mmCIF file of C-alpha atoms in Angstrom:
data_model
loop_
_atom_site.group_PDB
_atom_site.id
_atom_site.type_symbol
_atom_site.label_atom_id
_atom_site.label_comp_id
_atom_site.label_asym_id
_atom_site.label_seq_id
_atom_site.Cartn_x
_atom_site.Cartn_y
_atom_site.Cartn_z
ATOM 1 C CA MET W 632 134.208 66.956 223.833
ATOM 2 C CA ASN W 633 135.062 63.318 224.392
ATOM 3 C CA LEU W 634 137.659 62.703 227.059
ATOM 4 C CA THR W 635 140.372 60.152 226.517
ATOM 5 C CA CYS W 636 141.959 58.181 229.304
ATOM 6 C CA GLN W 637 144.960 60.464 228.969
ATOM 7 C CA ASP W 638 142.772 63.548 229.450
ATOM 8 C CA ILE W 639 141.197 62.032 232.547
ATOM 9 C CA GLU W 640 144.575 61.062 233.937
ATOM 10 C CA HIS W 641 145.864 64.613 233.416
ATOM 11 C CA LEU W 642 142.698 66.088 234.958
ATOM 12 C CA PHE W 643 142.935 63.752 237.891
ATOM 13 C CA HIS W 644 146.617 64.497 238.634
ATOM 14 C CA GLU W 645 146.022 68.212 238.281
ATOM 15 C CA HIS W 646 143.151 68.275 240.802
ATOM 16 C CA ARG W 647 143.794 65.205 242.983
ATOM 17 C CA HIS W 648 145.017 67.046 246.100
ATOM 18 C CA GLU W 649 142.267 69.646 245.904
ATOM 19 C CA LEU W 650 139.697 66.909 245.332
ATOM 20 C CA THR W 651 140.967 64.850 248.276
ATOM 21 C CA ARG W 652 140.823 67.916 250.575
ATOM 22 C CA CYS W 653 137.290 68.647 249.400
ATOM 23 C CA LEU W 654 136.238 65.056 250.076
ATOM 24 C CA TYR W 655 137.912 65.117 253.497
ATOM 25 C CA ARG W 656 135.834 68.169 254.463
ATOM 26 C CA ILE W 657 132.706 66.182 253.586
ATOM 27 C CA VAL W 658 133.490 62.755 255.090
ATOM 28 C CA ARG W 659 135.961 63.751 257.876
ATOM 29 C CA CYS W 660 138.165 60.719 257.300
ATOM 30 C CA GLU W 661 141.492 60.773 255.426
ATOM 31 C CA GLN W 662 141.330 57.128 254.356
ATOM 32 C CA ALA W 663 137.751 57.454 253.122
ATOM 33 C CA ALA W 664 138.629 60.662 251.238
ATOM 34 C CA ALA W 665 141.558 58.903 249.544
ATOM 35 C CA ASP W 666 139.357 55.922 248.637
ATOM 36 C CA LEU W 667 136.649 58.193 247.263
ATOM 37 C CA THR W 668 139.220 60.094 245.201
ATOM 38 C CA GLN W 669 140.331 56.818 243.638
ATOM 39 C CA GLU W 670 136.727 55.762 243.076
ATOM 40 C CA THR W 671 136.058 59.096 241.363
ATOM 41 C CA TYR W 672 138.920 58.457 238.952
ATOM 42 C CA MET W 673 137.575 54.982 238.152
ATOM 43 C CA ARG W 674 134.077 56.344 237.547
ATOM 44 C CA LEU W 675 135.384 59.008 235.192
ATOM 45 C CA VAL W 676 137.422 56.494 233.212
ATOM 46 C CA ASN W 677 134.293 54.363 232.721
ATOM 47 C CA LEU W 678 132.093 57.376 231.986
ATOM 48 C CA ALA W 679 134.455 58.956 229.458
ATOM 49 C CA GLN W 680 134.219 55.946 227.197
ATOM 50 C CA THR W 681 130.492 56.479 226.695
ATOM 51 C CA THR W 682 129.771 60.165 227.365
ATOM 52 C CA SER W 683 130.733 63.495 225.897
ATOM 53 C CA VAL W 684 131.972 65.944 228.562
ATOM 54 C CA ILE W 685 131.856 69.733 228.271
ATOM 55 C CA TYR W 686 133.155 70.713 231.724
ATOM 56 C CA PRO W 687 135.566 67.988 232.876
ATOM 57 C CA ARG W 688 136.601 69.693 236.156
ATOM 58 C CA ALA W 689 132.953 70.201 237.160
ATOM 59 C CA LEU W 690 132.235 66.560 236.339
ATOM 60 C CA LEU W 691 135.233 65.482 238.435
ATOM 61 C CA PHE W 692 134.038 67.384 241.513
ATOM 62 C CA ARG W 693 130.351 66.530 241.046
ATOM 63 C CA THR W 694 131.163 62.824 240.749
ATOM 64 C CA ALA W 695 133.345 62.992 243.867
ATOM 65 C CA THR W 696 130.677 64.859 245.835
ATOM 66 C CA ASN W 697 128.013 62.348 244.845
ATOM 67 C CA LEU W 698 130.261 59.476 245.929
ATOM 68 C CA ALA W 699 130.894 61.218 249.269
ATOM 69 C CA ILE W 700 127.163 61.645 249.829
ATOM 70 C CA ASP W 701 126.591 57.965 249.046
ATOM 71 C CA TYR W 702 129.385 57.072 251.456
ATOM 72 C CA LEU W 703 127.792 59.133 254.245
ATOM 73 C CA ARG W 704 124.353 57.643 253.586
ATOM 74 C CA LYS W 705 125.773 54.152 253.724
ATOM 75 C CA GLY W 706 127.521 54.932 257.002
ATOM 76 C CA LYS W 707 124.321 56.370 258.466
ATOM 77 C CA SER W 708 122.308 53.285 257.525
ATOM 78 C CA GLU W 709 124.995 51.016 259.012
ATOM 79 C CA ARG W 710 124.950 53.026 262.239
ATOM 80 C CA GLN W 711 121.166 52.815 262.350
ATOM 81 C CA SER W 712 121.212 49.068 261.810
ATOM 82 C CA GLY W 713 123.858 48.865 264.542
ATOM 83 C CA ASP W 714 121.519 50.842 266.822
ATOM 84 C CA ALA W 715 118.749 48.396 266.001
ATOM 85 C CA LEU W 716 121.015 45.483 266.926
ATOM 86 C CA ASP W 717 121.924 47.186 270.196
ATOM 87 C CA ALA W 718 118.235 47.665 270.942
ATOM 88 C CA ALA W 719 117.524 44.018 270.103
ATOM 89 C CA VAL W 720 120.128 42.914 272.638
ATOM 90 C CA GLU W 721 118.213 44.816 275.321
ATOM 91 C CA VAL W 722 114.956 42.907 274.675
ATOM 92 C CA PRO W 723 114.427 40.391 277.463
ATOM 93 C CA SER W 724 114.723 36.788 276.418
ATOM 94 C CA GLY W 725 111.976 34.275 277.010
ATOM 95 C CA ALA W 726 114.616 31.659 277.794
ATOM 96 C CA PRO W 727 115.314 30.987 281.455
ATOM 97 C CA SER W 728 118.490 32.372 282.962
ATOM 98 C CA ALA W 729 121.383 30.025 283.678
ATOM 99 C CA GLU W 730 120.568 30.201 287.396
ATOM 100 C CA ARG W 731 116.941 29.331 286.723
ATOM 101 C CA ALA W 732 117.939 26.380 284.532
ATOM 102 C CA VAL W 733 120.204 24.989 287.267
ATOM 103 C CA LEU W 734 117.474 25.404 289.894
ATOM 104 C CA ASP W 735 114.937 23.708 287.625
ATOM 105 C CA LYS W 736 117.273 20.751 287.088
ATOM 106 C CA GLN W 737 117.803 20.418 290.838
ATOM 107 C CA ARG W 738 114.049 20.540 291.477
ATOM 108 C CA LEU W 739 113.472 17.897 288.800
ATOM 109 C CA LYS W 740 116.041 15.575 290.434
ATOM 110 C CA ILE W 741 114.367 16.022 293.822
ATOM 111 C CA PHE W 742 110.950 15.359 292.255
ATOM 112 C CA LEU W 743 112.162 12.185 290.504
ATOM 113 C CA ARG W 744 113.764 10.884 293.717
ATOM 114 C CA ALA W 745 110.519 11.508 295.598
ATOM 115 C CA ILE W 746 108.504 9.714 292.890
ATOM 116 C CA ASP W 747 110.876 6.745 293.068
ATOM 117 C CA THR W 748 110.149 6.327 296.781
ATOM 118 C CA LEU W 749 106.389 5.874 296.188
ATOM 119 C CA SER W 750 104.798 2.464 295.857
ATOM 120 C CA PRO W 751 104.244 1.446 292.230
ATOM 121 C CA ARG W 752 100.445 1.857 292.410
ATOM 122 C CA CYS W 753 100.702 5.238 294.178
ATOM 123 C CA ARG W 754 103.340 6.420 291.677
ATOM 124 C CA GLU W 755 101.186 5.388 288.719
ATOM 125 C CA ALA W 756 98.077 7.139 290.046
ATOM 126 C CA PHE W 757 100.026 10.299 290.844
ATOM 127 C CA LEU W 758 101.745 10.450 287.434
ATOM 128 C CA LEU W 759 98.512 9.757 285.566
ATOM 129 C CA HIS W 760 96.837 12.611 287.406
ATOM 130 C CA ARG W 761 99.627 15.234 287.571
ATOM 131 C CA VAL W 762 101.658 14.498 284.435
ATOM 132 C CA HIS W 763 99.091 13.037 282.034
ATOM 133 C CA ASP W 764 96.175 15.101 283.394
ATOM 134 C CA CYS W 765 93.823 12.137 283.765
ATOM 135 C CA SER W 766 90.683 12.475 285.861
ATOM 136 C CA TYR W 767 90.094 10.377 288.984
ATOM 137 C CA ARG W 768 87.411 8.467 287.053
ATOM 138 C CA ASP W 769 89.865 7.596 284.208
ATOM 139 C CA ILE W 770 92.567 6.545 286.675
ATOM 140 C CA ALA W 771 90.073 4.424 288.621
ATOM 141 C CA ALA W 772 88.995 2.656 285.429
ATOM 142 C CA ARG W 773 92.586 2.093 284.338
ATOM 143 C CA LEU W 774 93.766 0.770 287.720
ATOM 144 C CA GLU W 775 90.463 -1.032 288.346
ATOM 145 C CA ILE W 776 89.928 0.658 291.702
ATOM 146 C CA SER W 777 87.359 3.101 293.088
ATOM 147 C CA GLU W 778 87.629 6.860 292.669
ATOM 148 C CA SER W 779 87.963 7.167 296.425
ATOM 149 C CA ALA W 780 90.977 4.821 296.318
ATOM 150 C CA VAL W 781 92.522 7.001 293.584
ATOM 151 C CA GLU W 782 91.999 10.073 295.760
ATOM 152 C CA LYS W 783 93.716 8.342 298.700
ATOM 153 C CA LEU W 784 96.678 7.264 296.528
ATOM 154 C CA ILE W 785 97.184 10.789 295.219
ATOM 155 C CA MET W 786 96.865 12.294 298.715
ATOM 156 C CA ARG W 787 99.473 9.816 299.982
ATOM 157 C CA ALA W 788 101.818 10.844 297.151
ATOM 158 C CA LEU W 789 101.346 14.518 297.947
ATOM 159 C CA PHE W 790 101.999 14.091 301.674
ATOM 160 C CA TYR W 791 104.975 11.823 301.275
#
């Protein structure tokens, strides 16, 4: 038997309260049960246009039950993804803490002030060695001094 929109409307009004109570027992939420009842009606209207129905009441309740199950599955997956987000928040960050960042900035300022107090030649030797990772031999060639002089300049910078 093909259902008309009128038949579905009559079926829906006849069983709406019973259907809503049934859905509430499944989903445990009045608003969700009401929404699922409405969704059931919309599904039946669309289905009736293309399908022949023998047991309309059974179809009504089966459609509603399937929608409730989908609703619960969706809620479970959202809760699980929420759990995953909560777990992700607990993972320690590789970024320094705010306190550490402030301390690092202070240390950098102290370092730069100390570097500024060095003689130009001592500063250059120290920076080439510590910042640019040049060997004593490379620094000596660049500054046109002996390796021993480079060592003395760097030692002076370290003790200053």
